[in-house]
CSV table of C-alpha atoms in Angstrom, one decimal:
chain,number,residue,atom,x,y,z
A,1,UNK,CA,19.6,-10.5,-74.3
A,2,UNK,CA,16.7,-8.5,-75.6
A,3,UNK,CA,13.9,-8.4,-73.7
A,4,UNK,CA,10.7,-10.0,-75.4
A,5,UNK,CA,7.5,-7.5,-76.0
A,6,UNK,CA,4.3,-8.5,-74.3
A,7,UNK,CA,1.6,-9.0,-76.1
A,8,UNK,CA,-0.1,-5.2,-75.0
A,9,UNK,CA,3.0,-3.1,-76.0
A,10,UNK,CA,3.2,-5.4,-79.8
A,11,UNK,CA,-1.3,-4.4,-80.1
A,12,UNK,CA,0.2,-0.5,-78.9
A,13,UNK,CA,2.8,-0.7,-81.4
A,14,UNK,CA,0.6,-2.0,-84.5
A,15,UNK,CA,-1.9,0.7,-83.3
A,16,UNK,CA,0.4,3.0,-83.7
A,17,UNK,CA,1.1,2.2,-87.0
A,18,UNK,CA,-2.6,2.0,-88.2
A,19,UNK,CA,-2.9,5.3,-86.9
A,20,UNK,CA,0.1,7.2,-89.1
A,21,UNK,CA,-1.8,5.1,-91.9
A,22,UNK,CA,-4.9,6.4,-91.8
A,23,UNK,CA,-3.3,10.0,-91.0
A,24,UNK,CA,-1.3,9.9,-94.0
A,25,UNK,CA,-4.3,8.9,-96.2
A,26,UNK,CA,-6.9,11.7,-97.4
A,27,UNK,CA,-8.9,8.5,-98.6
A,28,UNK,CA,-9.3,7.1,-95.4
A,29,UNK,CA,-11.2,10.2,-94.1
A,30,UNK,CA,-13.5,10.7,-96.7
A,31,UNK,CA,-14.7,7.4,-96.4
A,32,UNK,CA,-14.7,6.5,-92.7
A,33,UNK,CA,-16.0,10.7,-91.4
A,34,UNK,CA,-16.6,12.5,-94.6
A,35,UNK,CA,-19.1,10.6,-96.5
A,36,UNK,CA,-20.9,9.0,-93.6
A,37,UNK,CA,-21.3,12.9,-92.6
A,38,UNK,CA,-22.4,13.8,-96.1
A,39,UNK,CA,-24.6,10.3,-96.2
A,40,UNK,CA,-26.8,11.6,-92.7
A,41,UNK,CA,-27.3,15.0,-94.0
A,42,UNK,CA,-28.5,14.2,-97.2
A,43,UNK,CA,-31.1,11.4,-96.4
A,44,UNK,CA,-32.4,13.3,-93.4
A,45,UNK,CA,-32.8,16.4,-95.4
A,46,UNK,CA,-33.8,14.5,-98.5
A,47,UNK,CA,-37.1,13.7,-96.7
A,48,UNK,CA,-37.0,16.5,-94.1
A,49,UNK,CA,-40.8,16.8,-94.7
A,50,UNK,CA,-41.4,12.7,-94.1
A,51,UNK,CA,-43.6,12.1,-97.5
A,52,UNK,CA,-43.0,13.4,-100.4
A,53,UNK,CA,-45.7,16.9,-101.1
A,54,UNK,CA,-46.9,18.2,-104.5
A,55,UNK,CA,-46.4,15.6,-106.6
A,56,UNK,CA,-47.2,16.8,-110.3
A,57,UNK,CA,-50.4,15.7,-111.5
A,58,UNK,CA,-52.9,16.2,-114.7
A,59,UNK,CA,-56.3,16.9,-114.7
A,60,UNK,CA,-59.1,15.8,-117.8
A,61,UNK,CA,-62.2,17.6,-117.8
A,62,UNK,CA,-64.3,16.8,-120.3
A,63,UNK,CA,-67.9,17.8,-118.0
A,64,UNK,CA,-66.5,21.2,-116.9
A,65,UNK,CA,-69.8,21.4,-114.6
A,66,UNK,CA,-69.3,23.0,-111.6
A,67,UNK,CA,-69.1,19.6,-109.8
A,68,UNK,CA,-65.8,18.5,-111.6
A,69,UNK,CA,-64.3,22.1,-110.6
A,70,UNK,CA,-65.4,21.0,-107.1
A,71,UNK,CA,-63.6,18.0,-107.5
A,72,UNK,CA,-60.1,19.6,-108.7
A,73,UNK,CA,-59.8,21.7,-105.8
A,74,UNK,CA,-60.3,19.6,-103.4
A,75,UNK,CA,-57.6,17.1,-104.9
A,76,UNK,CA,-55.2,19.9,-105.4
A,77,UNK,CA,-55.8,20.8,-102.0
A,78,UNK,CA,-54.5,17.3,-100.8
A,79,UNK,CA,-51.1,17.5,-99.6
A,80,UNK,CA,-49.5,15.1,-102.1
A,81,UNK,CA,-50.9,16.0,-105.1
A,82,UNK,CA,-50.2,19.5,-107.4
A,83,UNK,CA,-52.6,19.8,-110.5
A,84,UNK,CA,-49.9,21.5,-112.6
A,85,UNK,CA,-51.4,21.4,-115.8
A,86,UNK,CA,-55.3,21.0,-117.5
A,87,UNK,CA,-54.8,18.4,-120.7
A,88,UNK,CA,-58.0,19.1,-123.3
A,89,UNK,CA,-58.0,15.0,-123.8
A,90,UNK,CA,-56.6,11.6,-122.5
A,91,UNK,CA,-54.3,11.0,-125.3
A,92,UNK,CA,-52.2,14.8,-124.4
A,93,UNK,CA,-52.6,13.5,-120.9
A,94,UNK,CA,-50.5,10.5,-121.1
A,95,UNK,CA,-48.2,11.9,-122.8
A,96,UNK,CA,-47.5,14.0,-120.3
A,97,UNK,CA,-46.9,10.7,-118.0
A,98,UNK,CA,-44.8,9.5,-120.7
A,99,UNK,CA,-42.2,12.8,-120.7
A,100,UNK,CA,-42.5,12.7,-117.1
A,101,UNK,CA,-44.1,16.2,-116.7
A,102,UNK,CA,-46.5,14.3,-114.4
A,103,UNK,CA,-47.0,11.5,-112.3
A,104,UNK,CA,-50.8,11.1,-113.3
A,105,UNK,CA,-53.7,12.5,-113.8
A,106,UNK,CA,-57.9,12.5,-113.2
A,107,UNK,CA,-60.2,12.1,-115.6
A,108,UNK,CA,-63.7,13.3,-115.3
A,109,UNK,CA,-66.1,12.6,-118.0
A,110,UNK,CA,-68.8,14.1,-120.0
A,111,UNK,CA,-72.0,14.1,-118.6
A,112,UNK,CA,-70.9,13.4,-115.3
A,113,UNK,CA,-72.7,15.4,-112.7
A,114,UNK,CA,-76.3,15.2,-115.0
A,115,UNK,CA,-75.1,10.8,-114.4
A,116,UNK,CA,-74.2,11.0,-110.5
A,117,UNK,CA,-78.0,13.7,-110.0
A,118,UNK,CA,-80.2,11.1,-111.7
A,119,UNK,CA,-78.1,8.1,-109.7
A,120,UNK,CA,-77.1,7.0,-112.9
A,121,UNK,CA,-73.5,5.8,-111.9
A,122,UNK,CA,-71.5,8.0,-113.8
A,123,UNK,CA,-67.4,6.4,-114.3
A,124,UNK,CA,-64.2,8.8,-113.1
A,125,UNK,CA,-61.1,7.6,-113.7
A,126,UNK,CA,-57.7,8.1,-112.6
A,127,UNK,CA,-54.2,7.1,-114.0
A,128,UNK,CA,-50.8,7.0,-111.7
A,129,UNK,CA,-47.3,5.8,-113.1
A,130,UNK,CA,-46.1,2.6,-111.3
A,131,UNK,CA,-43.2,2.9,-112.5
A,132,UNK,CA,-42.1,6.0,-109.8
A,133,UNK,CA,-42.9,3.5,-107.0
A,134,UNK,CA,-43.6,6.3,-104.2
A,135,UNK,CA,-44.7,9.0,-106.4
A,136,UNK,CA,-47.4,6.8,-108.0
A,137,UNK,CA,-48.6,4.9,-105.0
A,138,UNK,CA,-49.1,8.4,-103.2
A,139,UNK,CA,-51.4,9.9,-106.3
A,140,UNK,CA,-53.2,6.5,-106.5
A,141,UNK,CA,-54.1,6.8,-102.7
A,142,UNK,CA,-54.9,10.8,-103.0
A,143,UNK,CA,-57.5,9.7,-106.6
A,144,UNK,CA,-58.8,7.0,-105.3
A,145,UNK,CA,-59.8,8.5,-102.5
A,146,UNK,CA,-61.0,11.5,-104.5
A,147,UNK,CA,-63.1,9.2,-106.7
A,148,UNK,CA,-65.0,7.6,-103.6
A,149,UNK,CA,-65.3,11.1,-102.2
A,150,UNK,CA,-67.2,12.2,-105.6
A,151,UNK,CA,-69.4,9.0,-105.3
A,152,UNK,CA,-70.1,9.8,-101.6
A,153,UNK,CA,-70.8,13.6,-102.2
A,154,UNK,CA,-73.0,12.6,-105.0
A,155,UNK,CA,-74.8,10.6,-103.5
A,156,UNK,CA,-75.8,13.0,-100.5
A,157,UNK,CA,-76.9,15.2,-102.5
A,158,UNK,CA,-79.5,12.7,-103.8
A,159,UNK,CA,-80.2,11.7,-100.3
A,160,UNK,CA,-80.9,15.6,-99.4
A,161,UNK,CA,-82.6,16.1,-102.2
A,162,UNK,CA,-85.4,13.2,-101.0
A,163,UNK,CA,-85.6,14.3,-98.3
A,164,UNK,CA,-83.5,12.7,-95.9
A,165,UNK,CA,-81.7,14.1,-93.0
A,166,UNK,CA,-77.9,15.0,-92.5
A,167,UNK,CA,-77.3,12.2,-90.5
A,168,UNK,CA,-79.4,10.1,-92.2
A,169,UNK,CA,-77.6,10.4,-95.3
A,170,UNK,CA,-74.1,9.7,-93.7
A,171,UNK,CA,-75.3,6.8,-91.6
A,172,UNK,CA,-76.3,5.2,-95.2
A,173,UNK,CA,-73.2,6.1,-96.7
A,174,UNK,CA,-70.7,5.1,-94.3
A,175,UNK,CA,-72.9,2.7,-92.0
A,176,UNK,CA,-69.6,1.5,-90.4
A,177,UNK,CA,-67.1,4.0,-88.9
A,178,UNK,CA,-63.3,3.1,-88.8
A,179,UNK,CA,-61.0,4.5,-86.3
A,180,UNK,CA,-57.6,3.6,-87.6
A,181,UNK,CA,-54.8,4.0,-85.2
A,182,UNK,CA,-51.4,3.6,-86.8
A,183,UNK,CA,-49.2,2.7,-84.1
A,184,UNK,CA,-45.2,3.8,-83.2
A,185,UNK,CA,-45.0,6.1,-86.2
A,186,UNK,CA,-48.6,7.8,-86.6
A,187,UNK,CA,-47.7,10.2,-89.1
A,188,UNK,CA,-46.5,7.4,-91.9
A,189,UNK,CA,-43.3,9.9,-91.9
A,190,UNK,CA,-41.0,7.7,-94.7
A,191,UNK,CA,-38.3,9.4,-93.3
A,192,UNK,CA,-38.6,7.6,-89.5
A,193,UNK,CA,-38.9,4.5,-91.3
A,194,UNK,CA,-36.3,4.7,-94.3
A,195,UNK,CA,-33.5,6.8,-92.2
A,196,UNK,CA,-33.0,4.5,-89.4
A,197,UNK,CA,-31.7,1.8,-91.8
A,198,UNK,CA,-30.6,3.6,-95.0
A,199,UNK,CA,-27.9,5.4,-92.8
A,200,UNK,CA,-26.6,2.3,-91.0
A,201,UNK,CA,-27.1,0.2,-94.4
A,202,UNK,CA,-24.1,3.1,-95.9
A,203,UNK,CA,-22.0,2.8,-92.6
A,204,UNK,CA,-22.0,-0.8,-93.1
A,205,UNK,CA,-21.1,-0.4,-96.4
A,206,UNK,CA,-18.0,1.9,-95.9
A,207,UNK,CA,-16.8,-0.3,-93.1
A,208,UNK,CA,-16.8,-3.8,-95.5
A,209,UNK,CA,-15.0,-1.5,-98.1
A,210,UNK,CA,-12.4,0.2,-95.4
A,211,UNK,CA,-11.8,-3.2,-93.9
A,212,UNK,CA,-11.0,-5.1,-97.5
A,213,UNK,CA,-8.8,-2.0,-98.5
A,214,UNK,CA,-6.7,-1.8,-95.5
A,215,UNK,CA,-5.8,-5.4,-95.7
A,216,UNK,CA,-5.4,-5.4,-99.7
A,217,UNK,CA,-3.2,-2.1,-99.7
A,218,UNK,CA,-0.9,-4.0,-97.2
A,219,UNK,CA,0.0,-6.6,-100.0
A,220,UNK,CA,-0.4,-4.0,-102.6
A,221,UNK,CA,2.5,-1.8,-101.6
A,222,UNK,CA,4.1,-4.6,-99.9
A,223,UNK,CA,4.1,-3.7,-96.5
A,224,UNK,CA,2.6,-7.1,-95.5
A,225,UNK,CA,5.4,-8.5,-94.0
A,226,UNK,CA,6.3,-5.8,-91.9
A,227,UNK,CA,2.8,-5.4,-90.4
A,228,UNK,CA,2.8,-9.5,-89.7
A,229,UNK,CA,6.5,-9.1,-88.5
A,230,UNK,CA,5.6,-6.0,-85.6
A,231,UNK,CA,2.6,-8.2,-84.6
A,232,UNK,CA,5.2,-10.8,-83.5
A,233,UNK,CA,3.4,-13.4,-86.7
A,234,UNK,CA,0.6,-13.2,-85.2
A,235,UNK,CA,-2.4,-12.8,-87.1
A,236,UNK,CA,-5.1,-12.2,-84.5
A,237,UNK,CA,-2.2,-9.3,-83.2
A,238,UNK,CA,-1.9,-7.8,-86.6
A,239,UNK,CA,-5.8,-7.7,-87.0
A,240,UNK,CA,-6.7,-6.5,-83.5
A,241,UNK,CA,-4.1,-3.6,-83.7
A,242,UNK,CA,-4.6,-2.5,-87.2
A,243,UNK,CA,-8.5,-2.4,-86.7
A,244,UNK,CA,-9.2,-1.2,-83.2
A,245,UNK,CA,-8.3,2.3,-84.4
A,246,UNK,CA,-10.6,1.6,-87.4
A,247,UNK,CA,-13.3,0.2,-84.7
A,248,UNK,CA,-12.9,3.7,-82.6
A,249,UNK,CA,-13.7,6.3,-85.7
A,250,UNK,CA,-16.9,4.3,-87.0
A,251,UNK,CA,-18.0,3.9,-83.7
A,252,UNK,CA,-18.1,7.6,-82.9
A,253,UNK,CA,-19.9,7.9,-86.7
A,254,UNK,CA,-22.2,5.4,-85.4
A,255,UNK,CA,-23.0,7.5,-82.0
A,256,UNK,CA,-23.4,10.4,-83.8
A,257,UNK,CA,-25.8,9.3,-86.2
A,258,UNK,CA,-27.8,8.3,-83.2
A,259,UNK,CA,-27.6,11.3,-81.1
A,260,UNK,CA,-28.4,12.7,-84.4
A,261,UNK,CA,-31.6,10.5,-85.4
A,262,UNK,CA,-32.8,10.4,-82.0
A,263,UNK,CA,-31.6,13.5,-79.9
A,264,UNK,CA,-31.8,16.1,-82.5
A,265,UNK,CA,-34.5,14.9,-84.9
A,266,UNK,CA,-36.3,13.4,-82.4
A,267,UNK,CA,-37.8,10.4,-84.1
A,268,UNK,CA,-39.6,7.7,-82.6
A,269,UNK,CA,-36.8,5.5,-79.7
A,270,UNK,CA,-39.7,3.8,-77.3
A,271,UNK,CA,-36.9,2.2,-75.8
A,272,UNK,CA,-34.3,4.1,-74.5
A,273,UNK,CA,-30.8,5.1,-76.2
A,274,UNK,CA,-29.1,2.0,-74.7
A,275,UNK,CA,-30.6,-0.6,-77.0
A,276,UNK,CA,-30.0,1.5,-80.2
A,277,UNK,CA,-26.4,2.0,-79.1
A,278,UNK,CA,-25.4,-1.3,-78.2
A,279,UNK,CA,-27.0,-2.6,-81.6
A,280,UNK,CA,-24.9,0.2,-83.1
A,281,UNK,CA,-21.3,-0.5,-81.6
A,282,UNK,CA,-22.4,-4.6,-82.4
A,283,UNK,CA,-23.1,-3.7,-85.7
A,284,UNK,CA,-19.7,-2.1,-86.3
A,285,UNK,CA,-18.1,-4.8,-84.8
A,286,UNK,CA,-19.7,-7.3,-86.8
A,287,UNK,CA,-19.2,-5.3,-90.2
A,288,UNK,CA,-15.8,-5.6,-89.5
A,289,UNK,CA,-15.6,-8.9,-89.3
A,290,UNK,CA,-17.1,-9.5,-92.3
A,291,UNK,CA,-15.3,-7.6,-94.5
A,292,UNK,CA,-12.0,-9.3,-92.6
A,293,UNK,CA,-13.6,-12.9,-93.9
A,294,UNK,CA,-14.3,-11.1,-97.3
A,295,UNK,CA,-10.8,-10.4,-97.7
A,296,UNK,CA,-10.3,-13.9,-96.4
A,297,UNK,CA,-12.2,-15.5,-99.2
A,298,UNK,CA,-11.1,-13.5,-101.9
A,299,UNK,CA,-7.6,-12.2,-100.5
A,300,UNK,CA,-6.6,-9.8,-104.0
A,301,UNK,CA,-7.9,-6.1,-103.6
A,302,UNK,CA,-10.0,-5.8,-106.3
A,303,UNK,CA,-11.5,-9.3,-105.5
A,304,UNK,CA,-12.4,-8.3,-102.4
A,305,UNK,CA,-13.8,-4.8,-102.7
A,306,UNK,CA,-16.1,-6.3,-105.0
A,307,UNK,CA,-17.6,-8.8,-102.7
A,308,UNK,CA,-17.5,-6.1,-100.3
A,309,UNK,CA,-19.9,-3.5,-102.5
A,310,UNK,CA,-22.1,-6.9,-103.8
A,311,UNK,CA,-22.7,-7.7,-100.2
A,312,UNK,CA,-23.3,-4.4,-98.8
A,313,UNK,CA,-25.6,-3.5,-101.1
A,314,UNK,CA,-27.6,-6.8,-101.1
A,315,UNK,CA,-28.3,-5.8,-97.7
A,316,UNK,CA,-30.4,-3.1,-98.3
A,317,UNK,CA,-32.9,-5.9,-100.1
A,318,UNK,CA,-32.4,-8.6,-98.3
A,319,UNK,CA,-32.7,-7.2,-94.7
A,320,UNK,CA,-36.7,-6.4,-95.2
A,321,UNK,CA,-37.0,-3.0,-94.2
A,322,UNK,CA,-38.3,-2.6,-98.2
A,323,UNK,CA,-40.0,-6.2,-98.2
A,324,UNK,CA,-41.1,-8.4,-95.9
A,325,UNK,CA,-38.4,-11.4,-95.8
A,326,UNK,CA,-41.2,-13.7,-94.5
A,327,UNK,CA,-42.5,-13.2,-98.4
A,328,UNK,CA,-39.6,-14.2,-99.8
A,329,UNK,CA,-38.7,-17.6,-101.0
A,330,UNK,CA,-37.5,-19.7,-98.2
A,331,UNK,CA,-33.9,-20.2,-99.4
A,332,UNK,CA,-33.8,-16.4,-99.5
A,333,UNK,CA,-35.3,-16.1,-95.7
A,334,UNK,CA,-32.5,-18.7,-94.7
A,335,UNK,CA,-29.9,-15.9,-96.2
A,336,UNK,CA,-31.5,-13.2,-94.6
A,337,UNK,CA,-30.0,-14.5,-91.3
A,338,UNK,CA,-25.8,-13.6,-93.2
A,339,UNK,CA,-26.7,-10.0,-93.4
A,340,UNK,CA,-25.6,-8.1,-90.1
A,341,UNK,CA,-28.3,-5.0,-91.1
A,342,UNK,CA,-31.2,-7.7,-91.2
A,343,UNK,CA,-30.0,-8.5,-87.3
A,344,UNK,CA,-29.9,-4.5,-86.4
A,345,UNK,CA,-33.3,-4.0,-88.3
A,346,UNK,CA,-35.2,-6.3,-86.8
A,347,UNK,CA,-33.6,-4.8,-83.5
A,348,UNK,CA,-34.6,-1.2,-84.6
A,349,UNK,CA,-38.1,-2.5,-85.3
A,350,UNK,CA,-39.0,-4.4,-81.7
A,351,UNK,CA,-36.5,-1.8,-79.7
A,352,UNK,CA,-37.0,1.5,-80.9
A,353,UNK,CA,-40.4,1.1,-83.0
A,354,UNK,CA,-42.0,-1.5,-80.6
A,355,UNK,CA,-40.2,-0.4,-77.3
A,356,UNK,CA,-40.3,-4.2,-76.4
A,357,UNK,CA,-37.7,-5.6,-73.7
A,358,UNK,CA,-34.3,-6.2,-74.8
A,359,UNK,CA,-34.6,-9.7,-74.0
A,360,UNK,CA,-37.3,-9.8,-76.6
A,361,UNK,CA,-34.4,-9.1,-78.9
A,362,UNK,CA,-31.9,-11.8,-77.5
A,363,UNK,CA,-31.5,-13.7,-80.9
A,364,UNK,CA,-30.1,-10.5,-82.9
A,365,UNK,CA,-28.0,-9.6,-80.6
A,366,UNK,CA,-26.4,-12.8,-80.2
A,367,UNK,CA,-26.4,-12.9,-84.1
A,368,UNK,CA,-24.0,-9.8,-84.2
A,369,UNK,CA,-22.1,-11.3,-81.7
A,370,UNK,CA,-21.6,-14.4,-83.4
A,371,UNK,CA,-20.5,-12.3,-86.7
A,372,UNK,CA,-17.3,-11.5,-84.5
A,373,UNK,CA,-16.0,-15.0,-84.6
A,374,UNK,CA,-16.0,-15.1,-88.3
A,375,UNK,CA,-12.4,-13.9,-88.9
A,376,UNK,CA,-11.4,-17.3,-86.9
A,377,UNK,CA,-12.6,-19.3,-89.9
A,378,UNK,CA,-10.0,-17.2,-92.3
A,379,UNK,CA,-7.1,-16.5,-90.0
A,380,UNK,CA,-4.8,-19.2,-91.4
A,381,UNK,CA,-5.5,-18.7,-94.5
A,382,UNK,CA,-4.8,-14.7,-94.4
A,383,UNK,CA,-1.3,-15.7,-92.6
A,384,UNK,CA,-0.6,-17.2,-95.8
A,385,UNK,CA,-2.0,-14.5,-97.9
A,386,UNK,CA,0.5,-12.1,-95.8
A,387,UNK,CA,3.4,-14.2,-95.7
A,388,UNK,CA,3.4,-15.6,-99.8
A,389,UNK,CA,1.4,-13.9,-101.8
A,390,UNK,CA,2.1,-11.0,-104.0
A,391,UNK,CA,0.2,-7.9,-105.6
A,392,UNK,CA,-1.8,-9.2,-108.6
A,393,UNK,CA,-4.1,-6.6,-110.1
């Protein structure tokens, strides 16, 4: 009589298989080393320099008094902004925003330093285009603070000019000081903020795709029954095998990108490495399981790589790192709590931001273990799938 397989040599065998798979597959590559590679380069270097720098802007000068020179060098000396181009009149200058030559400009009136001499409250204004979110909100922050510059300088002068002191004339204009400390990321670098959940956001991503896809091409080319049929029918077998390779390559992506993020860039990790790379491997892990109930749902390829992408990149909103869940309506906070990359945010944020205990972080890590029990809910269901259903495109 033949000797039954135990259970470790059937998961060797199915492992086996997933391996030649993936090995024989140029697609599998790209997706799971190649464009997670191409994904960590790109963003880091994207916004090497943490905030954007010379942002195009427009300058209006209708005084042209030495003042409103004054005033255009100092904001073309601000980092953000670049006075590219002089416009003769408002009407040329929005046009400008319009083509998108520039993101906004200044406008200085006539008469304006004769106005801010006598005190007579002479008006600047400034126009940004909200409709380039960063670029816009940058220029309005560098004008605005341009335009209460003008208003302070102008009035010192005055001050002098009556006589009063230095100090006098700054303890009237700014009779409260404010020492702003920005805490765990002091230089308002984008790049420490956005990095440390764009990147895991795309491995998340790939692995809900790569997931769907390996199950879907097993009932596309038919070689469903032979995968359930080395498993021994069983389903948790077939999984296990067929995704432990899977769980190996994205957990090396995901240990790179945090050697790379935190050992080589150096950004902000209060914490310690552990805590990142547990929320990491958990993260894979629950990705994975995801895109096995995905599949489980929806069990046709295309079906299932659709609520793959949909999901994936609802994450990126949902999970807050772009706005604050706790603003969003309350069916949409309840959500929140599906998304694995709202668990490792919220992790990233008290961990490697805060540099709070990891027991401080208890609930999101239990969350992505909890996502690891969502292929139970689908398992007799995808038993079905493998051992009835046929390829329908």
């Amino acid at each position: 009589m033949r000797k039954a397989m135990t259970w470790q040599s059937v998961l060797w065998q199915v492992m086996q298989r997933e391996v030649k798979r993936l090995l024989d597959r140029p697609l599998y590559f790209f997706c799971m080393v190649a464009a997670p590679l191409f994904c960590y380069v790109f963003f880091t270097t994207l916004m090497a320099d943490g905030l954007p720098a010379n942002l195009p802007a427009g300058w209006v000068d209708m005084d042209q008094s030495g003042n409103s020179r004054k005033l255009e060098r100092t904001l073309n000396a601000m980092p953000q902004t670049d006075i590219v181009a002089r416009y003769p009149n408002i009407s040329e200058a929005r046009k400008a925003i319009q083509e998108g030559e520039i993101y906004g400009f200044f406008y200085i009136p006539k008469g304006f330093a004769k106005s801010a001499q006598t005190m007579q409250q002479p008006l600047v204004s400034f126009y940004t285009n909200q409709s380039y979110l960063v670029a816009g909100s940058l220029l309005f922050r560098d004008m605005k603070m341009m335009g209460e510059l003008s208003g302070a300088g102008a009035s010192r002068s005055v001050l002098l000019a009556r006589g009063a002191g230095d100090e006098q004339a700054m303890a009237l204009l700014r009779p409260i000081i404010i020492d702003a400390r920005l805490l765990n990321n002091p230089w308002t670098n984008y790049a420490v903020y956005l990095n440390n959940t764009i990147i895991p956001g795309i491995l998340m991503l790939l692995i809900f795709m790569v997931t769907v896809f390996s199950i879907g091409t097993e009932i596309k080319e038919g070689t469903n029954h032979e995968w359930l049929r080395m498993s021994g029918k069983s389903v948790p077998l077939a999984l296990l095998g067929k995704f432990l390779p899977h769980t190996l390559v994205f957990t090396a992506m995901a240990l790179l990108y945090n050697a790379y993020l935190y050992g080589f860039l150096h950004y902000p990790l209060n914490s310690g490495i552990f805590p990142m790379l547990l929320a990491s491997f958990l993260l894979v892990i629950s990705s994975q399981s995801m895109g096995i109930l995905m599949f489980g749902i929806l069990p046709t390829l295309r079906l299932g790589l659709s609520f793959a992408s949909l999901w994936g990149v609802l994450s990126f909103s949902i999970c807050g790192f772009s706005f604050p869940v706790m603003a969003m309506p309350p069916m949409i906070q309840a959500l929140s709590w599906l998304f694995p990359l709202r668990h490792y945010f919220l992790i990233y944020v008290d961990q490697a931001l805060n540099g709070y205990d990891m027991s401080y972080s208890w609930v999101n890590y239990a969350a992505l273990l909890i996502f690891m029990a969502l292929p139970l809910l689908v398992l007799r269901r995808l038993k079905s799938v493998l051992i009835y259903h046929s390829y329908r495109p």
